[in-house]
Coordinates of C-alpha atoms in Angstrom, one line a residue:
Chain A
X1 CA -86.4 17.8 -40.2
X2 CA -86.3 17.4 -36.6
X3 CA -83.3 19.9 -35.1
X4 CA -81.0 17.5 -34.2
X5 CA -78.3 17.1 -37.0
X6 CA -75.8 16.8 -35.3
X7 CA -76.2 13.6 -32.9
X8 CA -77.8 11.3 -35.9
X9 CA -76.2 10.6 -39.5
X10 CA -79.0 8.9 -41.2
X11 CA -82.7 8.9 -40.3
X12 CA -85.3 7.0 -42.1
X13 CA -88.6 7.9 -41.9
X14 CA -91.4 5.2 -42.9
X15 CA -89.0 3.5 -45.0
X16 CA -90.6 0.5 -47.0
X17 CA -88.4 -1.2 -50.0
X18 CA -90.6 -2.8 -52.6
X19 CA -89.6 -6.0 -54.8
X20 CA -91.7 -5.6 -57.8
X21 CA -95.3 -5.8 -55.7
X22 CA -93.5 -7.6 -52.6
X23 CA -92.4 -5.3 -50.1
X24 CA -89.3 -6.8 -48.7
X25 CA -89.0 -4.1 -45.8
X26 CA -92.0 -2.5 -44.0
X27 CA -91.9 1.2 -42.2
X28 CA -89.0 1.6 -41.0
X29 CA -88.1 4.4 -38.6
X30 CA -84.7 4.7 -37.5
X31 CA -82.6 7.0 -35.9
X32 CA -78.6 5.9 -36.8
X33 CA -76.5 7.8 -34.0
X34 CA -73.5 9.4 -35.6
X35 CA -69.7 7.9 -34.5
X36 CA -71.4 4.9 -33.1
X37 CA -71.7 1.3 -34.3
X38 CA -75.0 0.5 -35.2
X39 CA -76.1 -3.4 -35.5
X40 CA -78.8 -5.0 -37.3
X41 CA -79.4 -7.9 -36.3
X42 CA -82.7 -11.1 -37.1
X43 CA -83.3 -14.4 -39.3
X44 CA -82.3 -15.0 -42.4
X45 CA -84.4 -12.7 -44.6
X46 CA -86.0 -10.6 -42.5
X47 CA -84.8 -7.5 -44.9
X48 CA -81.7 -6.8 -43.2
X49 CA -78.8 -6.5 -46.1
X50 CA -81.9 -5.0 -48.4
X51 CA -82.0 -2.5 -45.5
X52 CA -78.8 -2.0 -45.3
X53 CA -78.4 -1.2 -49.1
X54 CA -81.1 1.0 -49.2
X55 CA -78.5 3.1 -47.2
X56 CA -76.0 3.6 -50.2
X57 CA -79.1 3.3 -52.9
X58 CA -77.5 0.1 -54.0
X59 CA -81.1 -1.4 -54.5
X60 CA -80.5 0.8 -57.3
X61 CA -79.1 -1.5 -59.8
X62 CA -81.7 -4.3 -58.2
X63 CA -84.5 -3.8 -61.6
X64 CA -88.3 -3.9 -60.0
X65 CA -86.8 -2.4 -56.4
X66 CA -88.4 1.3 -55.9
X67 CA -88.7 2.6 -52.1
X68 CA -90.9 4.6 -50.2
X69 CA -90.9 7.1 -47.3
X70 CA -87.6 8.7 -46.8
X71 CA -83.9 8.4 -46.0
X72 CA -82.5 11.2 -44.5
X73 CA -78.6 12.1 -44.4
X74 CA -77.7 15.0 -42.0
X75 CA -81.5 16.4 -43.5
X76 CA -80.9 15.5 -47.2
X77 CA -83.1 12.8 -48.5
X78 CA -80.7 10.4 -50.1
X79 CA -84.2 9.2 -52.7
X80 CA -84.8 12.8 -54.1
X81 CA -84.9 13.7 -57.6
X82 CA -81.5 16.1 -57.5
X83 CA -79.3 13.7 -55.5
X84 CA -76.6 11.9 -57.3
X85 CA -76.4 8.4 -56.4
X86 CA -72.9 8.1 -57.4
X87 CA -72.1 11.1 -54.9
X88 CA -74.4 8.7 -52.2
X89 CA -72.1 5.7 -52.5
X90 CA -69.2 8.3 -52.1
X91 CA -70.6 9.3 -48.6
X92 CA -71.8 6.0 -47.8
X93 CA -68.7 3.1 -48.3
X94 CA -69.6 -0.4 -48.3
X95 CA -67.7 -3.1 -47.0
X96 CA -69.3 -6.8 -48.2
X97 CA -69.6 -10.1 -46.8
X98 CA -66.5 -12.0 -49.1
X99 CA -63.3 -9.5 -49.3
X100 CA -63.3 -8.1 -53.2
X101 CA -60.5 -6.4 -53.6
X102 CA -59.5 -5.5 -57.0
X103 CA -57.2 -7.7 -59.1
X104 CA -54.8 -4.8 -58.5
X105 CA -51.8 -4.3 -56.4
X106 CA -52.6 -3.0 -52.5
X107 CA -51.7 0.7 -53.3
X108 CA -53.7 0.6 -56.5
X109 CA -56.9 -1.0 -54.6
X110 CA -56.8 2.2 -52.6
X111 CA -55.4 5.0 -55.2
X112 CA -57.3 3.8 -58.1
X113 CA -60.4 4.8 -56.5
X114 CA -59.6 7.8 -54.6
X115 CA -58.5 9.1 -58.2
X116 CA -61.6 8.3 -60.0
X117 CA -63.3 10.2 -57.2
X118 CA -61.6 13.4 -58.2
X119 CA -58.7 12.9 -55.4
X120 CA -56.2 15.6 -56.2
X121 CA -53.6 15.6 -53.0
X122 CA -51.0 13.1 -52.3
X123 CA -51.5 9.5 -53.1
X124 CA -48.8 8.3 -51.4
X125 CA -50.4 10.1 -48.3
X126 CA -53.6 8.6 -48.9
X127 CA -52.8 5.1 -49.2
X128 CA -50.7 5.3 -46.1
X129 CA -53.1 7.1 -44.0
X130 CA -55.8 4.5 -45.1
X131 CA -53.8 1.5 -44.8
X132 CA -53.2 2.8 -41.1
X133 CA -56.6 3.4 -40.7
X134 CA -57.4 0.2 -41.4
X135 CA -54.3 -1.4 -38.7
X136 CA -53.0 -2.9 -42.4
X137 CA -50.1 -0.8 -42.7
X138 CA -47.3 -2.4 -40.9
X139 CA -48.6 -5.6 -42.9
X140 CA -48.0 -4.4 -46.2
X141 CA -45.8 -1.2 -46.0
X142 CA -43.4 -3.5 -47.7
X143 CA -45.2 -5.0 -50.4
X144 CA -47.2 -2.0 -51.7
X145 CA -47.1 -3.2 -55.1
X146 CA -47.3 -6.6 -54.8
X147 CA -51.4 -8.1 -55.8
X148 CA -54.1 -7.7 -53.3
X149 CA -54.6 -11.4 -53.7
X150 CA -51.4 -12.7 -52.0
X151 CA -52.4 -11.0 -48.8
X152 CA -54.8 -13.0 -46.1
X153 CA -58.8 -13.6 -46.1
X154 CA -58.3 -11.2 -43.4
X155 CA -55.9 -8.5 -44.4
X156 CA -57.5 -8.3 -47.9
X157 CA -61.1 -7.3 -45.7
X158 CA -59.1 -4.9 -44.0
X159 CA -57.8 -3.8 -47.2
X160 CA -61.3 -3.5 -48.6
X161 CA -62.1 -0.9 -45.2
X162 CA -59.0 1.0 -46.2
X163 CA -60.0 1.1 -49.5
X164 CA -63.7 2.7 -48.5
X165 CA -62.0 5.1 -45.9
X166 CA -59.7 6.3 -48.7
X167 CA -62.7 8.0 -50.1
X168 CA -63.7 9.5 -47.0
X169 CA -67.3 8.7 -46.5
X170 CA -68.9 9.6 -43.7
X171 CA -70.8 6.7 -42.8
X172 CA -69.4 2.8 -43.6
X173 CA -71.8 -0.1 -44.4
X174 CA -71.0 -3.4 -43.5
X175 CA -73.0 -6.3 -44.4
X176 CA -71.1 -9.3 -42.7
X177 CA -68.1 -8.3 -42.7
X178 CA -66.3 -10.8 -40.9
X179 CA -68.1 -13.3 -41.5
X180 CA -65.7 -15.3 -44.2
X181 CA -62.7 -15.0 -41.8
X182 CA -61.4 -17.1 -38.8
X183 CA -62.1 -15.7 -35.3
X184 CA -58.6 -14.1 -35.2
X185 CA -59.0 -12.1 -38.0
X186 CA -62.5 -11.3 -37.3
X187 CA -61.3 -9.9 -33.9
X188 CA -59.4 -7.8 -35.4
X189 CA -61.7 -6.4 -37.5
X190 CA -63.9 -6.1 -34.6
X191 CA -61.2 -3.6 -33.1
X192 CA -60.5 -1.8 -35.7
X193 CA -64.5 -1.2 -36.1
X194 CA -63.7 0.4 -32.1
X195 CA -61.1 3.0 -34.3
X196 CA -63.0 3.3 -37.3
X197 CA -66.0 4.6 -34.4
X198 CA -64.3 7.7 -33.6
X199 CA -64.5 9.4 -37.0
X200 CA -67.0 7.2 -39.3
X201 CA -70.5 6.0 -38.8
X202 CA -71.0 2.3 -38.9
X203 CA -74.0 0.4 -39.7
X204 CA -73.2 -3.5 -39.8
X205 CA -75.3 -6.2 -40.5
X206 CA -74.4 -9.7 -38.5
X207 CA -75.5 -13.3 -38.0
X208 CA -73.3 -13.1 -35.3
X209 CA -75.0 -12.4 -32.2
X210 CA -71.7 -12.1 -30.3
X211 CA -70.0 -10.1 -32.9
X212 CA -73.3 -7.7 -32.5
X213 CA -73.0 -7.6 -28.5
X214 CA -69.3 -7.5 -28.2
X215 CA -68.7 -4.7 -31.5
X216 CA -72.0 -2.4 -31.5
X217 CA -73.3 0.3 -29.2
X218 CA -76.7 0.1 -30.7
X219 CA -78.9 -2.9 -31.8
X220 CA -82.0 -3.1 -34.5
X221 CA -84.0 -6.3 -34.3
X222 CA -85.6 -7.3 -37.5
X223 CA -87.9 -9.9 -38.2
X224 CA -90.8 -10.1 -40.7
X225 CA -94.5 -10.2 -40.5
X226 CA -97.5 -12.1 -41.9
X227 CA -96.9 -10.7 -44.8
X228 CA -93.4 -11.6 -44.8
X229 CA -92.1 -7.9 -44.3
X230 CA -89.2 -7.1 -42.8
X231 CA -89.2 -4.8 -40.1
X232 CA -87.5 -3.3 -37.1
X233 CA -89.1 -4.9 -34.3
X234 CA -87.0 -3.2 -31.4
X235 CA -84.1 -0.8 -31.1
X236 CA -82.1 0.2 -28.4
X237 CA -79.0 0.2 -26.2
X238 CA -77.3 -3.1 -27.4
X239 CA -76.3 -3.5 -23.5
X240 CA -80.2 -3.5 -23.3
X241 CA -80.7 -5.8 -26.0
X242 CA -78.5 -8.6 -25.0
X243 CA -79.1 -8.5 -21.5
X244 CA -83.0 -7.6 -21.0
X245 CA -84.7 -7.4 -24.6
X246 CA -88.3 -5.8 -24.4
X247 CA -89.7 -7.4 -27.2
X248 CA -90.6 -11.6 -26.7
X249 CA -89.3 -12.2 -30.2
X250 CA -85.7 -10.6 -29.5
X251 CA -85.5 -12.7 -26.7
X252 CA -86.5 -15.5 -28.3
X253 CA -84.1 -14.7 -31.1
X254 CA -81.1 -13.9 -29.0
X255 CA -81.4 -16.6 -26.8
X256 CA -81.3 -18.8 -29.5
X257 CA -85.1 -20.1 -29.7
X258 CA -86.1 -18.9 -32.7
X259 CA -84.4 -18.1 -36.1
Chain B
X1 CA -88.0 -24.3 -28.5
X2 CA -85.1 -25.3 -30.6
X3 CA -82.6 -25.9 -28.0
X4 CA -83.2 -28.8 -26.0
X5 CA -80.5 -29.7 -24.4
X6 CA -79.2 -26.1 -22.9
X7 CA -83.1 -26.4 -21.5
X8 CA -82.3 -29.4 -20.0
X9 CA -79.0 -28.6 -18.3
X10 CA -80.7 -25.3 -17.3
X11 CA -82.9 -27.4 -15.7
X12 CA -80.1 -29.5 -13.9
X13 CA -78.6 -26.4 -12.6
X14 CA -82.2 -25.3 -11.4
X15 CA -82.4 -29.0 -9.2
X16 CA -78.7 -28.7 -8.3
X17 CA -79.7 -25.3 -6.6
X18 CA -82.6 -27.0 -4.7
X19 CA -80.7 -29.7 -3.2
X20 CA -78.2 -27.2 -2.2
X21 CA -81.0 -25.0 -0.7
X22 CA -82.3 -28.1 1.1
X23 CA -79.0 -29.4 2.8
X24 CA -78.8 -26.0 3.7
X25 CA -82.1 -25.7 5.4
X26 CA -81.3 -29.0 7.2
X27 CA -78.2 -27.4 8.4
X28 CA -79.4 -24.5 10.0
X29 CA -82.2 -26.5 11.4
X30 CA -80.4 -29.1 12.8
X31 CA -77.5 -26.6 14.4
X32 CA -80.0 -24.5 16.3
X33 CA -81.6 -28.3 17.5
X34 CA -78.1 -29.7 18.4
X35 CA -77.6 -26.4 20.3
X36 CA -80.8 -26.7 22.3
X37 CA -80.0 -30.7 23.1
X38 CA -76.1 -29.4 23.8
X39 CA -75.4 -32.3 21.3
X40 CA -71.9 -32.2 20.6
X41 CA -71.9 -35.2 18.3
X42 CA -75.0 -33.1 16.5
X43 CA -72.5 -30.0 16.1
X44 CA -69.8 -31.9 14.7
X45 CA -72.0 -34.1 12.1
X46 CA -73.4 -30.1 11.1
X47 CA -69.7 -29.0 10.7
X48 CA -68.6 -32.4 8.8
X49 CA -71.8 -31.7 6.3
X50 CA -70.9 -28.4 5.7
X51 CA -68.1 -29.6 3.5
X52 CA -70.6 -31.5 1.0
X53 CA -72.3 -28.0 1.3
X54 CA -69.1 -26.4 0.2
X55 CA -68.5 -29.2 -2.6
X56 CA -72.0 -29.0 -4.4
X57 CA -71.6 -25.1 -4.2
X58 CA -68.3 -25.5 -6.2
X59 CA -69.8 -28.3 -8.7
X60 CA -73.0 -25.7 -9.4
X61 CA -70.7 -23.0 -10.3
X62 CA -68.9 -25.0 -12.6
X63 CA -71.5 -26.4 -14.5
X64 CA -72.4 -22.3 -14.7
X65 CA -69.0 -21.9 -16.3
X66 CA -69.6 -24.6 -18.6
X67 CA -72.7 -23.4 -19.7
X68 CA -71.9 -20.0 -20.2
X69 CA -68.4 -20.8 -21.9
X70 CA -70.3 -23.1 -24.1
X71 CA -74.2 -21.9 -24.7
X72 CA -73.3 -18.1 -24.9
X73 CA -76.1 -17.3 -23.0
X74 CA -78.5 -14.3 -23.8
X75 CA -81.2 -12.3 -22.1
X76 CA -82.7 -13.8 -19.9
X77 CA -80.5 -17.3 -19.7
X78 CA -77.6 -14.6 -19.2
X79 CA -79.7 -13.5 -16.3
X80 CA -80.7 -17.2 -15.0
X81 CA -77.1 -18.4 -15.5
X82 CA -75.5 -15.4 -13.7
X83 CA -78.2 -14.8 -11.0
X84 CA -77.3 -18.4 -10.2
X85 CA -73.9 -18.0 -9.5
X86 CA -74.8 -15.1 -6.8
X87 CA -78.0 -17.8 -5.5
X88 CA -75.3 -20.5 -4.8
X89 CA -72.7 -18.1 -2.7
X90 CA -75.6 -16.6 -1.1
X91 CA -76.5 -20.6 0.1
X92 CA -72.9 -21.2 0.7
X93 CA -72.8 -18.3 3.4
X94 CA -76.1 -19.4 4.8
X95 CA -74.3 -23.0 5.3
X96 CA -71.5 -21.5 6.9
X97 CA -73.8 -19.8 9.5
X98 CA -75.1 -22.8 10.5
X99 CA -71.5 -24.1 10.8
X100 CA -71.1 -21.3 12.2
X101 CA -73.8 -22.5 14.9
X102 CA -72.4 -25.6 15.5
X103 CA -68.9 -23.8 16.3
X104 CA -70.0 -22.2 19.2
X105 CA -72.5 -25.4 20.3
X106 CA -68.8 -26.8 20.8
X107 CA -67.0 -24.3 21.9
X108 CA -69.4 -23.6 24.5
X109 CA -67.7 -27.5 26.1
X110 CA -69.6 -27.7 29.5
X111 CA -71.2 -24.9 29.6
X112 CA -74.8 -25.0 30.4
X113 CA -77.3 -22.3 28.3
X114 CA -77.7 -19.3 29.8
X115 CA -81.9 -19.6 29.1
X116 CA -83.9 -22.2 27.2
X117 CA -84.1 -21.9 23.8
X118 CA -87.2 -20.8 22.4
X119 CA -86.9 -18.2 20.3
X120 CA -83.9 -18.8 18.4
X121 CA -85.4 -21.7 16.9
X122 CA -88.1 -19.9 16.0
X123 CA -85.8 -17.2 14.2
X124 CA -84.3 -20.9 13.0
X125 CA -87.3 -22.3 11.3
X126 CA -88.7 -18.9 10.5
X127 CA -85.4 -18.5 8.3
X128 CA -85.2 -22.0 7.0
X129 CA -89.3 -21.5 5.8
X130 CA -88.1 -18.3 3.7
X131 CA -85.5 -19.6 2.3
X132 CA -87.7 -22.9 1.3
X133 CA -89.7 -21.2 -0.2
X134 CA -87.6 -18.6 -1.6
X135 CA -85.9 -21.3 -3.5
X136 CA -89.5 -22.2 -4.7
X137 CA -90.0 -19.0 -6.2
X138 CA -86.8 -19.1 -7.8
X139 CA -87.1 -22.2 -9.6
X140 CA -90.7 -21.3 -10.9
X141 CA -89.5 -17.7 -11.0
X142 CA -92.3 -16.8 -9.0
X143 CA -92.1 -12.6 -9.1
X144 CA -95.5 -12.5 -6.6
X145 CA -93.7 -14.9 -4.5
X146 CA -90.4 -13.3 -4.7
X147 CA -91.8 -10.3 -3.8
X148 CA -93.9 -11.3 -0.8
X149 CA -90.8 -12.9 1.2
X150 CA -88.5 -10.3 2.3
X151 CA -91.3 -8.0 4.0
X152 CA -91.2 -11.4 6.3
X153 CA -87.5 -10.5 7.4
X154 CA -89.5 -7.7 10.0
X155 CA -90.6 -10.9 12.2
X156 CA -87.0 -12.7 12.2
X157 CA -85.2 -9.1 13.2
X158 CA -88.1 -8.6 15.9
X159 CA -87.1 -11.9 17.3
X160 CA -83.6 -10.9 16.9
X161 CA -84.5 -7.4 18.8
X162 CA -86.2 -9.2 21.1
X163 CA -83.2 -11.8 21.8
X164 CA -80.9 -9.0 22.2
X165 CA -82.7 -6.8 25.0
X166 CA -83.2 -10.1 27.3
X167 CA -79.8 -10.9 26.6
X168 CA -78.8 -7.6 27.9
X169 CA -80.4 -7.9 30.5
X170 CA -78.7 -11.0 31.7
X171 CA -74.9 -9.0 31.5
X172 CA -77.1 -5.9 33.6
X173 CA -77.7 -8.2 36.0
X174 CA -74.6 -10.2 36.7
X175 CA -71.1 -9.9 34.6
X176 CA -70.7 -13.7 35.1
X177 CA -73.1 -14.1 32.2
X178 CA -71.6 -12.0 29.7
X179 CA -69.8 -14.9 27.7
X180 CA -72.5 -17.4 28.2
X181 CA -75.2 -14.1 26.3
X182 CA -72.5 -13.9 23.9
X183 CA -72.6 -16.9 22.5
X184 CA -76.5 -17.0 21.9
X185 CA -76.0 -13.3 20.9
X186 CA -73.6 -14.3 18.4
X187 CA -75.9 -17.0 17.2
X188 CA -78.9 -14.8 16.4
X189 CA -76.7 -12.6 14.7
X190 CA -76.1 -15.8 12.6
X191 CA -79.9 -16.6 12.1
X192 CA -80.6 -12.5 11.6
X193 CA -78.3 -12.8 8.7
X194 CA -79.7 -15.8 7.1
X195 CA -82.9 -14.2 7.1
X196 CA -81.3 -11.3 5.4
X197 CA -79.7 -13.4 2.6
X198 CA -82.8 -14.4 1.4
X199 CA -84.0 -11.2 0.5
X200 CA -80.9 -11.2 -2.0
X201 CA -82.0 -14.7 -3.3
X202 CA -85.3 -12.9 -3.9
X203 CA -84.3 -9.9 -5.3
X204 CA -82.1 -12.1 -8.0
X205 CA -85.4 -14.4 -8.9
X206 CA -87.3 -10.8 -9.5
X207 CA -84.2 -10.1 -12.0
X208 CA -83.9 -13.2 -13.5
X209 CA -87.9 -12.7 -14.3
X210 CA -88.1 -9.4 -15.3
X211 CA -84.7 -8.1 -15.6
X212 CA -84.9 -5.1 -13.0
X213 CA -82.2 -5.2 -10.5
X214 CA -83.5 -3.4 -7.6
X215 CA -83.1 -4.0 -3.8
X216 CA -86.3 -4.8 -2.5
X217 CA -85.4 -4.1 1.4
X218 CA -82.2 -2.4 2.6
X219 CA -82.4 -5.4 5.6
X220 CA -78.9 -5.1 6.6
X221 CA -79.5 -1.6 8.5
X222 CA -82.6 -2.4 10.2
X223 CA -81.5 -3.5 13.2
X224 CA -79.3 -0.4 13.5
X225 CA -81.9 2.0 13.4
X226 CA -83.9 -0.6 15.8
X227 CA -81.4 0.1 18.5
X228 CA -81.0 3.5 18.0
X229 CA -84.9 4.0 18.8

C-alpha cells in the first residue's frame, strides 16, 4: 500500500462486482478521503448502491455476487480470506434508503446492538451520547422507552444514524438516506452529515443532485458502458463537479440532459 | 436534450441580452453624435432612453432569478445563468456612460466645443463595434472571438492618450479652456471605460465556455502607466 494511511479510509483498487457472469461494476479506483463526505452520484443503475455495498461486503448475502480487485481499509483488504465480515459491517455502518428501525423502543434500537457487539461500558451513556450524535436527543430524551415507530419519518432516520454510530464504525454508508423524508427533515439530516464529518467517514449515495452539491466535499460520477458496467467516470472536488465538470457526460448529467 | 423548455428560456435570456447590448450601442452612438451636432433635444431623448435601458436590465435579471430559483442550474447553465447577471450590469454601466454623455452635452448650455470632434467618435464607434460584437461572441459563445476583442482596447486607450495630451495642451495654452477640455476629457474617460467593460463581457463568455475565470487584460491600469512614460 501506498504510504498515505492516514489522509484516505478506504481505497479500492480495480474493483469490479460480478452478478453471476454480468459484471455490474467495472474497475473501479477510488481514493475515499477520511472525515469528509464522499458522494456518488449517476442514473439509475449505473452500479452505485452495488458500489456502495461492496463497502460493508453486503453483496455478501447477494448469492452469484463475487468481486474482484481489492478494497482497502486503512491497508487491510476488506475481500481477504482472514477478515471477518461481521467485524467489516462493525467498522462500516449503513444507513438505508427507508428508516428500519427495529420494532423496539428508541433506547433498545441503540443498546440492543451495541450489546450484541460485545459493548461492555455504560448503556445509558451510549444511547445518550448517540442520540446526541445524531441531534435526536432533545427529541426523545423523554420518551426513551416508548417504540421507535411513534417517532417521525425523519427522527426514526436519525435514529437509524444514532443507532450505526453507537457501534462506533469508522466509516458510515448511506445509500439515500434522505430520500423518503420531506425537505425539512432531510435538511436536517444534511446538517447533521456536516457533524457526523468531523469524526466519521461518509460515503452517500444520492439521486439528489442538490443534496450531493450542497452536503458532500467530494463527488464520484458513475454511469455505465456498452457493456452496461458501471463505473466511475469522474472524481473530484464536488465544488469542481457542479460548477465546471471535465467529463461531457457529468455535464450532461448534472445539468439535467441525460439520465 | 431532455429539457426543452429551460433551453428555450435560456435562449430568451440570450435575445434579452442582445437587445439590451443593442439599445446600448445606440446609446453611446447617438450621445457622442448629439454631442458633435450640440443637439440638446438629442441629449435629452439619450437620457429619457436610458431608463428603458435601466428597465430591460432589471427584467433580465429577474428572469435569471427565476431561472435559477426554479431550474437549479448546473455546470455550465450555472455558468451561463450567473455570467449573465454580471453581462447585464456590465451593459447597464455602459448605458449610463452614454447618459453620462448626454449629461455634459447639456450641461455644457451655450458653450461652443473647444475642437471638432473627430476622434471621440471614433473611440465612440470603435467601442460600440467591440461590444457588438462582443455580444456576438457571447451568444454563440465564441472563445476565439472572445479572446480576440480585448487586445483591441490598445487602439481606444491610444485615442484616449491621444485626446488627453491635445487636451492639455489647450489648458497650457490659455486657462480660459480648462472647463470647456474638461468636459471632452471627462467624456473620453466615458468612452475609455466602455471599451474597458467589454473586456469583462469577454472574459465571462470565455468562462461561460470553458469554465476558466481568468482576466484576459488588466485594462483598467493602462492608461496609468501610459502617463507615467
Amino acid at each position: 500500500m501506498e504510504n498515505n494511511n492516514n489522509h484516505y479510509s478506504i481505497e479500492t483498487k480495480d474493483l469490479s462486482i460480478h452478478y453471476g457472469r454480468f459484471t455490474a461494476v467495472r474497475n473501479v479506483n477510488l481514493k475515499v478521503e477520511k472525515q469528509k463526505i464522499t458522494a456518488i452520484i449517476g442514473p439509475s443503475g449505473c452500479g452505485k448502491s452495488t458500489l456502495l455495498r461492496a463497502f460493508n461486503r453486503m453483496n455478501d448475502f447477494v448469492s452469484g455476487s463475487s468481486v474482484t480487485g481489492e478494497i482497502f481499509l486503512h491497508g487491510r483488504n476488506l475481500y481477504s480470506k482472514h477478515v471477518d465480515p461481521v467485524e467489516v459491517r462493525r467498522k462500516i455502518g449503513m444507513v438505508f434508503q427507508k428508516p428500519n428501525p427495529f420494532p423496539k423502543s428508541i433506547y433498545e434500537n441503540i443498546a440492543w446492538g451495541a450489546r450484541i457487539n460485545g459493548f461492555k461500558g455504560k448503556v445509558d451513556e451510549l444511547v445518550e451520547n448517540s442520540l446526541r450524535s445524531a441531534a435526536l436527543w432533545d427529541e426523545v430524551k423523554d420518551k426513551l422507552q416508548e417504540s421507535a415507530y411513534a417517532l417521525s419519518g425523519g427522527q426514526q432516520q436519525r435514529l437509524c444514524i444514532a443507532r450505526a454510530i453507537a457501534v462506533q464504525p469508522e466509516i458510515i454508508l448511506m445509500d439515500e438516506p434522505a430520500s423518503a423524508l420531506d425537505p425539512i427533515s432531510t435538511l436536517r439530516v444534511e446538517e447533521l452529515l456536516q457533524e457526523l464529518k468531523k469524526n466519521y467517514t461518509i460515503l452517500i449515495v444520492t439521486h439528489n443532485m442538490q443534496q450531493a452539491a450542497r452536503a458532500s466535499d467530494f463527488t464520484a460520477m458513475m454511469m455505465i458502458d456498452d457493456q452496461r458496467a458501471g463505473g466511475v467516470i469522474e472524481f473530484d472536488d464536488t465544488k469542481k463537479i457542479f460548477t465546471r465538470p471535465t467529463d461531457k457526460r457529468t455535464e450532461d448529467y448534472v445539468t439535467g440532459r441525460f439520465g | 436534450m431532455t429539457r426543452k423548455t429551460f433551453e428555450n428560456e435560456i435562449q430568451q435570456v440570450k435575445d434579452d441580452v442582445l437587445l439590451l447590448g443593442s439599445l446600448v450601442e445606440h446609446a453611446i452612438i447617438g450621445s457622442v453624435e448629439a454631442l458633435k451636432k450640440r443637439d440638446l433635444k438629442a441629449a435629452e431623448k439619450i437620457i429619457a432612453e436610458d431608463v428603458a435601458i435601466n428597465k430591460k436590465r432589471f427584467e433580465i435579471e429577474n428572469q435569471l432569478m427565476i431561472l435559477i430559483a426554479t431550474q437549479q442550474p448546473m455546470a455550465h447553465d450555472l455558468r451561463l445563468l450567473a455570467s449573465t447577471m454580471e453581462i447585464i450590469s456590465e451593459l447597464e454601466r455602459m448605458g449610463d456612460y452614454a447618459k453620462g454623455i448626454a449629461n455634459i452635452n447639456i450641461r455644457m448650455g451655450e458653450d461652443t466645443l473647444l475642437k471638432p470632434l473627430i476622434d471621440i467618435p471614433r473611440m465612440a464607434q470603435k467601442g460600440a463595434d467591440m461590444l457588438h460584437r462582443a455580444l456576438t461572441a457571447f451568444v454563440n459563445e465564441d472563445v476565439e472571438l472572445a479572446n480576440s476583442i480585448p487586445a483591441e482596447d490598445d487602439e481606444v486607450d491610444a485615442l484616449y492618450n491621444q485626446i488627453y495630451r491635445e487636451l492639455m495642451v489647450f489648458i497650457i495654452e490659455d486657462p480660459k479652456n480648462i472647463e470647456r477640455a474638461n468636459w471632452l476629457l471627462w467624456v473620453s474617460h466615458n468612452l475609455e471605460r466602455v471599451a474597458d467593460r467589454v473586456t469583462n463581457i469577454c472574459e465571462r463568455t470565455i468562462f461561460i465556455a470553458t469554465g476558466e475565470m481568468r482576466e484576459i487584460k488588466d485594462s483598467d491600469d493602462e492608461f496609468w502607466h501610459a502617463q507615467k512614460k
